[in-house]
Every structure is written in structure tokens, then in C-alpha cells.
Coordinates of C-alpha atoms in Angstrom, one line a residue:
M155 CA 95.0 -45.8 -50.8
N156 CA 96.7 -48.7 -52.9
P157 CA 98.6 -51.2 -51.3
P158 CA 102.5 -50.8 -51.3
E159 CA 104.4 -53.2 -53.7
Y160 CA 106.3 -55.8 -52.6
S161 CA 109.0 -58.2 -54.3
V162 CA 108.4 -61.8 -54.9
I163 CA 110.7 -64.4 -54.8
P164 CA 111.1 -66.3 -58.2
A165 CA 110.8 -70.0 -58.1
G166 CA 114.1 -71.3 -59.2
D167 CA 115.6 -74.9 -59.7
E168 CA 116.1 -75.2 -56.0
F169 CA 112.2 -75.4 -55.7
E170 CA 111.8 -78.0 -58.5
D171 CA 111.1 -80.8 -56.2
L172 CA 108.5 -79.1 -54.5
D173 CA 104.9 -79.9 -55.5
L174 CA 103.5 -76.6 -56.0
D175 CA 100.1 -75.4 -57.8
V176 CA 101.7 -72.9 -60.1
E177 CA 98.4 -72.4 -61.9
N178 CA 96.6 -71.6 -58.7
S179 CA 99.2 -69.8 -57.1
P180 CA 98.4 -66.0 -56.1
T181 CA 99.7 -63.4 -58.5
S182 CA 101.8 -60.8 -57.2
S183 CA 99.4 -58.2 -56.6
E184 CA 97.1 -60.4 -54.6
I185 CA 100.2 -61.3 -52.3
N186 CA 100.9 -57.9 -52.1
E187 CA 97.1 -57.0 -50.8
K188 CA 97.2 -59.7 -48.3
R189 CA 100.5 -58.7 -46.9
W190 CA 99.4 -55.1 -46.5
F191 CA 96.1 -56.2 -44.9
A192 CA 98.0 -58.7 -42.6
K193 CA 100.5 -56.0 -41.6
N194 CA 97.6 -53.4 -41.0
K195 CA 95.3 -55.8 -39.1
N196 CA 97.1 -55.6 -35.9
Y197 CA 97.7 -51.8 -36.2
A198 CA 93.8 -51.2 -37.0
Y199 CA 93.0 -53.6 -33.9
K200 CA 95.2 -51.6 -31.5
V201 CA 93.7 -48.5 -32.9
V202 CA 90.2 -49.8 -32.1
V203 CA 91.1 -51.1 -28.6
R204 CA 93.0 -47.7 -27.9
S205 CA 90.0 -45.7 -29.2
K206 CA 87.6 -47.8 -26.6
W207 CA 89.8 -47.1 -23.9
L208 CA 89.9 -43.4 -24.6
L209 CA 86.1 -43.2 -24.9
F210 CA 85.9 -45.1 -21.6
I211 CA 88.2 -42.8 -19.9
L212 CA 86.5 -40.0 -21.5
G213 CA 83.0 -41.2 -20.4
I214 CA 84.2 -41.7 -16.7
T215 CA 85.9 -38.3 -16.9
I216 CA 82.7 -36.6 -17.9
C217 CA 80.7 -38.3 -15.4
V218 CA 83.0 -37.7 -12.5
I219 CA 82.7 -33.9 -13.5
I220 CA 78.9 -34.3 -13.7
A221 CA 79.1 -36.2 -10.3
M222 CA 81.3 -33.5 -8.6
S223 CA 79.1 -30.7 -9.9
A224 CA 76.0 -32.1 -8.7
A225 CA 77.6 -32.9 -5.3
F226 CA 78.7 -29.4 -5.1
I227 CA 75.0 -28.0 -6.1
L228 CA 73.2 -30.5 -4.0
G229 CA 75.8 -30.1 -1.3
T230 CA 75.1 -26.4 -1.0
E231 CA 71.4 -27.0 -1.2
L232 CA 71.5 -29.6 1.5
G233 CA 73.7 -27.5 3.7
T234 CA 70.9 -24.7 3.3
L235 CA 68.1 -27.3 3.9
C236 CA 70.1 -28.7 6.8
Q237 CA 70.4 -25.4 8.3
R238 CA 66.7 -24.6 7.9
L239 CA 65.8 -27.7 9.5
R240 CA 68.4 -27.2 12.5
D241 CA 67.0 -23.6 12.9
F242 CA 63.3 -24.8 12.8
R243 CA 64.3 -27.5 15.1
S244 CA 65.8 -25.2 17.7
S245 CA 62.9 -22.8 17.6
L246 CA 60.6 -25.7 18.6
F247 CA 62.8 -26.3 21.3
S248 CA 62.6 -30.2 20.6
P249 CA 64.3 -32.3 18.2
S250 CA 61.5 -34.8 18.1
T251 CA 58.7 -32.5 16.3
A252 CA 57.8 -33.8 13.0
L253 CA 54.7 -32.0 11.1
Y254 CA 53.9 -32.6 7.6
G255 CA 53.5 -29.1 5.6
V256 CA 54.2 -27.0 8.4
G257 CA 57.1 -24.5 8.2
L258 CA 58.2 -21.0 9.1
P259 CA 59.7 -18.1 7.6
E260 CA 63.3 -19.0 7.9
D261 CA 64.1 -15.7 9.1
K262 CA 61.8 -15.5 12.1
P263 CA 61.9 -16.9 15.3
L264 CA 59.2 -19.1 16.7
I265 CA 57.0 -17.2 19.0
N266 CA 57.4 -17.9 22.8
F267 CA 53.8 -18.2 23.9
D268 CA 54.7 -19.1 27.4
I269 CA 56.7 -16.1 28.5
T270 CA 55.8 -15.6 32.2
G271 CA 58.7 -13.7 33.8
G272 CA 60.9 -16.6 34.1
I273 CA 61.2 -19.5 36.7
D274 CA 61.6 -18.3 40.5
Y275 CA 63.6 -21.0 42.1
E276 CA 63.6 -19.3 45.2
V277 CA 59.5 -19.2 45.2
A278 CA 59.2 -22.5 43.7
G279 CA 61.4 -24.1 46.5
K280 CA 59.1 -23.4 49.2
E281 CA 56.6 -25.7 47.4
C282 CA 59.2 -28.1 45.9
Y283 CA 61.1 -30.4 48.5
R284 CA 64.8 -30.4 47.5
D285 CA 66.0 -33.0 50.1
K286 CA 65.6 -36.7 48.8
R287 CA 64.9 -37.4 52.5
G288 CA 61.4 -35.5 52.4
R289 CA 60.0 -37.8 49.6
I290 CA 57.5 -40.4 50.7
Q291 CA 59.1 -43.6 48.9
N292 CA 56.9 -46.1 46.6
T293 CA 54.0 -43.8 46.8
Y294 CA 52.4 -42.2 43.7
I295 CA 49.7 -40.0 43.0
T296 CA 47.5 -40.4 39.7
C297 CA 44.7 -38.5 38.4
V298 CA 42.0 -38.7 36.2
I299 CA 41.3 -35.1 34.7
G300 CA 38.3 -33.4 33.2
G301 CA 35.0 -34.2 31.8
R302 CA 33.6 -34.9 28.1
D303 CA 32.9 -31.1 27.7
T304 CA 36.1 -29.8 29.3
D305 CA 37.6 -26.7 27.7
P306 CA 41.3 -27.5 27.2
T307 CA 42.2 -24.5 28.9
I308 CA 40.6 -25.6 31.9
V309 CA 42.2 -29.3 31.3
R310 CA 45.7 -27.3 31.7
N311 CA 44.5 -25.9 35.1
M312 CA 43.7 -29.6 36.1
V313 CA 47.0 -31.0 35.0
L314 CA 48.8 -28.2 37.0
E315 CA 46.4 -28.9 40.0
C316 CA 47.4 -32.6 40.0
T317 CA 51.1 -31.7 39.8
R318 CA 50.7 -29.7 42.8
Y319 CA 49.0 -32.2 44.8
A320 CA 52.0 -34.7 44.1
V321 CA 54.6 -32.0 44.9
N322 CA 53.0 -31.1 48.3
A323 CA 52.4 -34.7 49.4
R324 CA 56.0 -35.4 48.4
M325 CA 54.8 -38.4 46.4
G326 CA 55.7 -39.4 42.8
L327 CA 53.5 -38.4 40.0
V328 CA 51.8 -40.8 37.2
L329 CA 51.6 -38.5 34.2
P330 CA 47.5 -37.5 34.5
R331 CA 45.2 -39.1 32.2
V332 CA 42.6 -36.6 30.5
A333 CA 39.1 -37.4 29.6
I334 CA 38.4 -35.6 26.2
E335 CA 35.1 -35.4 24.2
G336 CA 35.5 -37.7 21.1
A337 CA 38.7 -39.5 22.3
S338 CA 38.2 -43.1 23.4
G339 CA 38.9 -43.6 26.9
N340 CA 41.2 -41.4 29.0
V341 CA 44.1 -40.3 27.0
S342 CA 47.7 -39.3 27.9
V343 CA 48.4 -35.1 28.6
S344 CA 50.4 -35.6 25.2
Y345 CA 47.2 -35.5 23.4
L346 CA 47.1 -31.7 24.1
F347 CA 50.4 -30.6 25.8
D348 CA 53.9 -31.0 25.2
E349 CA 54.7 -34.0 27.5
E350 CA 58.5 -33.8 27.1
H351 CA 58.5 -30.2 28.2
F352 CA 56.4 -30.7 31.1
K353 CA 59.0 -33.6 32.6
K354 CA 62.0 -31.6 31.6
A355 CA 60.4 -28.5 33.2
L356 CA 59.2 -30.1 36.5
S357 CA 62.4 -31.9 36.7
E358 CA 64.2 -28.4 36.9
I359 CA 61.6 -26.7 39.2
C360 CA 61.0 -29.8 41.7
P361 CA 64.1 -31.8 41.0
N362 CA 63.0 -34.7 43.7
T363 CA 59.6 -35.2 42.0
L364 CA 59.6 -38.4 40.7
V365 CA 57.5 -38.6 37.3
V366 CA 56.5 -41.8 36.1
D367 CA 55.1 -42.1 32.3
D368 CA 52.2 -44.7 33.0
I369 CA 50.9 -46.7 35.9
L370 CA 52.0 -49.7 34.3
N371 CA 55.7 -48.9 34.9
I372 CA 55.4 -48.9 38.6
E373 CA 57.2 -51.8 40.0
N374 CA 55.3 -54.5 41.6
L375 CA 52.2 -52.8 40.2
S376 CA 50.4 -56.3 41.2
N377 CA 51.0 -55.9 44.8
A378 CA 50.2 -52.3 44.9
I379 CA 47.9 -50.8 47.4
I380 CA 45.6 -48.7 45.4
T381 CA 42.8 -46.4 46.7
P382 CA 39.3 -45.9 45.2
I383 CA 39.3 -42.7 42.9
A384 CA 38.4 -39.8 45.2
D385 CA 37.9 -36.0 44.8
P386 CA 40.7 -34.4 46.8
V387 CA 37.9 -32.4 48.3
N388 CA 36.3 -35.1 50.2
I389 CA 39.7 -36.6 51.6
P390 CA 39.5 -35.9 55.5
S391 CA 41.6 -33.2 56.8
G392 CA 39.7 -31.0 59.0
R393 CA 39.6 -28.4 56.7
Q394 CA 37.1 -25.1 56.6
K395 CA 35.1 -23.9 53.8
G396 CA 35.6 -26.6 51.5
T397 CA 39.4 -25.5 50.7
I398 CA 42.4 -27.9 50.4
P399 CA 45.1 -27.1 52.9
L400 CA 48.3 -27.9 51.1
E401 CA 50.1 -27.8 54.3
T402 CA 48.4 -30.8 55.6
F403 CA 47.7 -32.5 52.7
Q404 CA 50.7 -35.1 53.0
Q405 CA 49.1 -36.5 56.3
D406 CA 45.6 -36.3 54.8
I407 CA 46.9 -38.4 51.8
L408 CA 48.7 -41.0 54.1
K409 CA 45.7 -41.1 56.2
Y410 CA 43.4 -41.9 53.6
L411 CA 45.9 -44.5 52.0
N412 CA 45.8 -46.0 55.5
A413 CA 48.9 -48.2 54.7
T414 CA 52.6 -48.2 55.0
P415 CA 53.8 -48.5 51.1
S416 CA 57.2 -50.4 50.3
V417 CA 59.1 -51.5 47.3
E418 CA 57.2 -54.8 47.1
N419 CA 53.8 -53.0 48.1
P420 CA 53.9 -49.4 46.3
G421 CA 50.9 -47.2 47.2
I422 CA 49.0 -45.6 44.4
V423 CA 46.5 -42.6 45.5
Q424 CA 43.8 -42.0 42.7
L425 CA 42.3 -38.7 42.6
E426 CA 39.6 -37.4 40.2
V427 CA 40.2 -33.7 39.5
G428 CA 36.9 -32.0 38.1
T429 CA 35.0 -28.9 38.2
S430 CA 36.0 -27.9 41.7
G431 CA 39.0 -28.3 43.7
L432 CA 42.0 -26.5 44.7
K433 CA 41.7 -22.8 44.9
N434 CA 45.1 -20.9 44.5
G435 CA 43.7 -17.6 45.2
N436 CA 46.1 -16.7 48.0
D437 CA 49.2 -17.9 46.1
N438 CA 51.9 -16.0 45.1
M439 CA 51.5 -14.7 41.3
T440 CA 55.2 -15.6 40.5
L441 CA 54.6 -19.2 41.9
L442 CA 51.4 -19.4 39.8
A443 CA 53.4 -18.3 36.8
T444 CA 56.3 -20.6 37.6
F445 CA 54.0 -23.6 37.8
G446 CA 52.0 -22.4 34.9
S447 CA 55.2 -22.6 32.7
L448 CA 55.1 -26.4 32.9
V449 CA 52.3 -27.0 30.8
R450 CA 52.2 -25.7 27.3
P451 CA 50.4 -26.6 24.2
R452 CA 52.1 -29.6 22.2
Q453 CA 54.7 -28.6 19.3
D454 CA 52.3 -28.6 16.5
I455 CA 49.7 -26.5 18.0
L456 CA 52.3 -23.6 18.6
V457 CA 53.6 -24.0 15.0
F458 CA 50.0 -23.2 13.7
A459 CA 49.5 -20.3 16.1
S460 CA 52.6 -19.0 15.0
K461 CA 51.8 -19.4 11.3
I462 CA 48.7 -17.5 11.8
L463 CA 50.2 -14.6 13.3
Y464 CA 52.8 -14.2 10.5
Q465 CA 50.3 -14.7 7.9
M466 CA 48.4 -12.0 9.8
K467 CA 51.2 -9.6 10.1
S468 CA 52.3 -9.8 6.6
K469 CA 49.0 -9.9 4.8
Y470 CA 47.6 -6.9 6.4
K471 CA 50.8 -5.0 7.0
L472 CA 50.5 -5.0 11.1
K473 CA 53.2 -3.6 12.9
M474 CA 53.8 -6.7 15.4
D475 CA 57.1 -7.4 17.3
L476 CA 56.6 -11.3 17.1
S477 CA 60.1 -11.7 18.4
G478 CA 58.9 -10.2 22.0
S479 CA 56.5 -11.2 24.4
M480 CA 54.1 -8.4 24.6
P481 CA 51.0 -7.8 22.8
D482 CA 51.1 -4.8 20.3
K483 CA 48.2 -2.2 20.9
G484 CA 46.4 -1.2 17.6
T485 CA 47.5 -4.7 15.6
F486 CA 44.4 -6.9 15.7
A487 CA 41.7 -7.5 18.4
G488 CA 40.5 -10.9 19.6
A489 CA 37.0 -12.0 20.7
Y490 CA 35.5 -15.3 21.9
L491 CA 31.9 -16.0 21.0
D492 CA 29.5 -18.2 23.0
G493 CA 27.2 -18.5 19.9
S494 CA 24.3 -19.4 21.6
G495 CA 21.2 -17.4 21.1
S496 CA 20.8 -14.1 23.1
S497 CA 24.3 -14.4 24.4
Y498 CA 25.9 -14.3 20.9
E499 CA 23.4 -11.1 20.2
E500 CA 24.4 -9.4 23.3
S501 CA 28.2 -10.0 23.4
S502 CA 28.9 -9.3 19.5
R503 CA 26.8 -5.9 20.0
V504 CA 29.1 -5.1 22.8
Y505 CA 32.2 -6.1 21.0
L506 CA 31.7 -3.9 18.2
D507 CA 30.6 -0.9 20.4
M508 CA 33.9 -1.6 22.3
L509 CA 35.9 -1.7 19.5
R510 CA 34.6 1.8 18.3
G511 CA 35.1 3.1 21.7
L512 CA 38.8 2.4 22.0
G513 CA 41.6 4.9 21.7
E514 CA 43.2 2.5 19.0
R515 CA 41.7 1.8 16.0
Y516 CA 41.3 -1.9 15.3
E517 CA 40.5 -3.0 11.6
Y518 CA 40.7 -6.8 12.2
L519 CA 39.1 -8.9 14.7
Y520 CA 40.1 -12.6 15.0
T521 CA 37.3 -14.6 16.3
S522 CA 37.0 -18.1 18.2
S523 CA 33.7 -19.7 18.4
A524 CA 32.2 -23.5 18.1
N525 CA 29.3 -21.7 16.4
Y526 CA 30.3 -20.9 12.7
S527 CA 27.1 -19.2 11.9
A528 CA 27.6 -17.0 14.7
I529 CA 30.9 -15.9 13.2
D530 CA 29.2 -15.3 9.9
E531 CA 26.6 -12.8 11.4
L532 CA 29.4 -11.1 13.1
R533 CA 31.5 -10.8 10.0
S534 CA 28.7 -9.2 8.3
E535 CA 27.7 -6.7 11.2
A536 CA 31.4 -5.9 11.7
Q537 CA 31.9 -5.1 8.0
E538 CA 29.4 -2.6 8.1
V539 CA 31.5 -0.6 10.6
G540 CA 34.7 -1.2 8.7
I541 CA 36.0 -4.3 10.7
T542 CA 37.2 -7.4 9.0
V543 CA 36.4 -10.6 11.2
L544 CA 39.0 -13.6 10.6
T545 CA 39.6 -17.0 11.7
R546 CA 42.2 -19.5 11.6
W547 CA 40.7 -20.8 8.3
D548 CA 41.0 -17.3 6.6
L549 CA 44.7 -17.2 7.7
L550 CA 46.0 -20.7 6.8
S551 CA 46.5 -20.8 3.0
D552 CA 48.6 -23.8 2.5
I553 CA 46.4 -27.0 1.7
E554 CA 48.7 -29.3 3.5
D555 CA 48.0 -27.3 6.8
I556 CA 44.2 -27.3 6.3
E557 CA 44.2 -31.1 5.6
Y558 CA 46.6 -31.6 8.7
I559 CA 44.0 -29.6 10.8
E560 CA 41.0 -31.6 9.6
K561 CA 42.6 -34.9 9.6
S562 CA 44.8 -34.8 12.7
L563 CA 43.5 -32.4 15.0
S564 CA 40.3 -32.2 17.1
R565 CA 38.1 -29.1 18.4
E566 CA 40.1 -29.2 21.5
H567 CA 43.6 -28.6 19.8
E568 CA 41.6 -25.8 17.3
I569 CA 40.6 -24.0 20.5
L570 CA 44.4 -24.2 21.9
I571 CA 45.5 -22.4 18.5
D572 CA 43.0 -19.9 19.2
Y573 CA 43.9 -19.5 22.9
L574 CA 47.8 -18.7 21.8
V575 CA 46.7 -16.3 19.0
M576 CA 44.4 -14.4 21.4
L577 CA 47.4 -14.0 23.8
R578 CA 49.2 -11.9 21.2
S579 CA 46.2 -9.6 20.4
G580 CA 46.2 -5.8 21.1
W581 CA 42.9 -6.0 22.7
F582 CA 40.9 -9.4 23.7
M583 CA 37.1 -9.3 24.4
G584 CA 35.5 -12.5 25.9
Q585 CA 32.6 -13.4 28.1
G586 CA 33.0 -13.8 32.0
S587 CA 31.6 -17.2 32.3
S588 CA 33.8 -18.8 29.4
G589 CA 37.0 -20.9 30.8
F590 CA 38.8 -19.8 27.8
S591 CA 38.1 -16.3 28.1
V592 CA 39.1 -16.1 31.9
N593 CA 42.4 -18.1 31.0
V594 CA 43.4 -15.8 27.9
A595 CA 42.5 -12.4 30.2
A596 CA 44.7 -13.9 33.2
K597 CA 47.5 -15.0 31.0
R598 CA 47.6 -11.7 29.1
H599 CA 47.5 -9.7 32.3
R600 CA 50.7 -11.6 33.5
I601 CA 52.5 -11.5 30.2
A602 CA 52.0 -7.4 30.6
Q603 CA 54.5 -8.0 33.6
H604 CA 51.9 -7.2 36.1
A605 CA 53.0 -8.5 39.4
G606 CA 49.3 -8.4 41.0
R607 CA 46.2 -9.9 40.2
M608 CA 43.7 -9.0 37.5
T609 CA 41.0 -6.7 38.9
W610 CA 38.1 -8.3 37.0
P611 CA 36.3 -8.0 34.5
K612 CA 39.0 -5.8 32.5
D613 CA 42.3 -4.4 32.5
E614 CA 44.2 -2.4 29.8
W615 CA 44.5 -5.4 27.6
S616 CA 41.2 -7.6 28.1
H617 CA 37.7 -6.7 29.0
L618 CA 35.1 -9.7 29.9
V619 CA 31.5 -9.3 29.4
G620 CA 28.5 -10.8 31.7
R621 CA 29.1 -12.4 34.9
I622 CA 32.6 -13.5 36.0
D623 CA 32.9 -17.3 37.2
Q624 CA 34.8 -17.0 40.2
E625 CA 35.6 -20.6 40.5
I626 CA 37.5 -20.5 37.2
V627 CA 39.1 -17.3 38.2
E628 CA 40.4 -18.8 41.5
R629 CA 41.5 -21.9 39.8
A630 CA 43.5 -20.3 37.1
W631 CA 47.2 -20.9 36.7
L632 CA 49.5 -18.4 34.4

């Protein structure tokens, strides 16, 4: 495009006095070009500036659109994720659970392993005082529980026994300490069990039982009157046949303390709950189940047991109603193996013969044992008769789950996982001398809505072989 032509003012006489360099003056065309560029320089600048603003506004608009789209998509996904987390948290009954690598199918509820027929407050009220005037003020019971080789299902019974002592003595309860194999010193009950659930449930069943998390939390501890550690069986009471009459337990404890506790001088009674102690053979079954509901395995144990059962159901197409409380006949069988010498050989043979003689056919046998070679031998023998032996390791497929168990859980935790899985088996077989087996069978008997006691060694849900350990039976809680 050529610059437009402009007229040039001619130099006349009126400009004669001016000192002009005519020779070097620009030509008409040069002047026209300069004038055109001068005129359009402003215009070009405005165009560039306006273009930059347009590009800036366009960029902002695009960013806003992208951000809104991303927010919508992310919001939808976050909403779904939050709902899943809320559902998962609710199903675990506690907002404090955090477990890496563990999740349940979103459309399945967490199994309630502790169905005991509900809490009977009328029955519990006979044991739990409701009047604060009945409480012995400034006096606490604390217990050291278990031994280095104690089964965690028996430890559970001991925790409940300690709780019963505090309730019947009308005294405060310091959360028991547990002696566990492999743990350094005595550990809190939270090492195995759901501590928050215990405190909350106890406050509902026995509202006037004061629970202290740790003995160090007792006011004026330095001035406390502390008894030596004693076995409750040896505390004087004038009892007969080595039993512990709870109706006189308060007087016995106060006599043993031999002091009058006060705010300035609190009393602390130390009890050692071991392999012998309180027998509840004459207690009401509803009471045993109500107190039994206080202590349940901690949340990650419940989750792993649930995952195993869901995996078993989906992988092997088992007709299991995991939303209910009742075991399902004909789904899978459970077996506990001692794994020691002739005991293993005898029990494994009896187990397989027993399965073949049942009315329902069981193709899958979930097995628990500390002896993995014993499980391998049973697996080979069972395969010959068309039965598949399973363990927790066969049913936990996520590498995160396996790593969590290997790094964060002990043998005691694994026993509790198997305990929960066994509760849901269609048929259970164990050994009468095993605390694990006795507690599984007793709990299953109660879950099946039986009001009476189990007639050992078997009922329609379980069968224990060998001699029944009556000491374990008489101290079992449901």
C-alpha cells in the first residue's frame, strides 16, 4: 500500500529571511511518507495494546473455563470420595480409624462381629450401681493381665474379669495393662482391643464406673496408698472352694487396702489376673453377653477380617449373608490346628472325617495355626478329598494389606483376625484344650441366639475334639 499524497506549502517571499537549507530539505514524497507513518504510529500502538488486552482477557476466560470444568469434575469425584469415606468411617463405628491400604466394597456394610443379642440394662443394672453414693470415692483398681504366651482371646476374658472386679467393688478402673509376647513391658489394652469402644460402652452399661486411662492420671499419685500386686484369689474373704464371691468383694478389697482413701491420699489396689481367677459359670448368659460386648478387637483387625470374608464370598461364589449376624451353613468350614506332633495328626484326620460326615458339603476349610508346615500338610491331605484349605494369606490379595500385616501386626493380632473369621464359618472344629477354640465355640453358640449354655464338646455349629479345659470354659465371656 502506497502512502497517500499530501500537498506541500511552497516557500515564498515571506520566507526569504529564514535560514533554510533548501538543498538538504526533504522531498515531497519523503514528507508524505513521514506524515503517513507519524499518523499511523499512534494507530498501530493502539492496535497492539488492544490486541494484548484482548489476548489477556481471552487467556483469563480460557483459564476460568478450564478451572470451572476441573472444579466441577473434581468436585464430583471429591463428593463421591467423601461419601465413600463417610460410609467407611460410619461402618467402622469410629471416626478415628486410619488404615493405609485397607478399604471395603462401598456397597457392603462392615460386618458386626459382636452381635450378642443387645445390651440388657436390667440384667446389667444388678451388677452396675446406678447411684453415685454407692461408689467408693478416690479408690481405684488396676490390673496386670496375662502372661508371655497368653492367647489374645483369653486376654479378652481377663480384661473383662478385671472390669467386673472394679464394677463389683464400686471403685474406679484404671485401664488394664497387658503382658504380650514380643512387646516391651506391659502394653495398653488398645494394643489388641478398641479402647474407645470399651470406654464408651462401659459408660452406657455402668455409668458410675469411673475409668482412668493411666495410673499416672490419678490426682495426688505421689501420696497414694498402693497395695502390693495380688492375685484376687488370695485376697481374704472367707470363701469356699477357691471361688471369688463378688457379693463380698468390696468388703474384701477394703479390708485388704486397710486404709481410708481420700482426695489427698487415693487408694490403688493392684491385681494380677492370670490363668486362674473369677469363674462365671453361674452367671446369667445375658449378663455374660452384655459384658462381653465391652471388649472387641481394634478397628483394623475388624477391617481385615471383613476383607477376608468378602473376598472368600466373591472369589468362591459362596452364599453368605454378611449383613446379618448368623453364620451360614454350607458356606465354609473353620478349623484350628495345634500343629504339634501327634496332636496335629489326630485332629487333622478327625477334621476331614467330620467334614465328610456332615449333612452339608464344605469345599473350603479356613484354617488357623501357628505351625505353617502343619497347614501345608493338611492342605495336601484335604486336596485328595476335594477340600481346599485357605488361610488369611490366600485371601488378602492387595500388597498394601499384606505389607501392613507383616510390618504393623503381631501374631496376637493375626489370631484375632482368624477368631473373627471363624465366628462366621458354617461349621467350626477346634481342640478342647485350646483357649482360642473354646472362645470361638462359646461365642458362636451365643450368636446363634441360644439362651442356654453350650453342652460341650459340640452343638449344631461347632465341635471340639479332645479333652475340654473346664477352666477356660468357666472363665469365658460371650
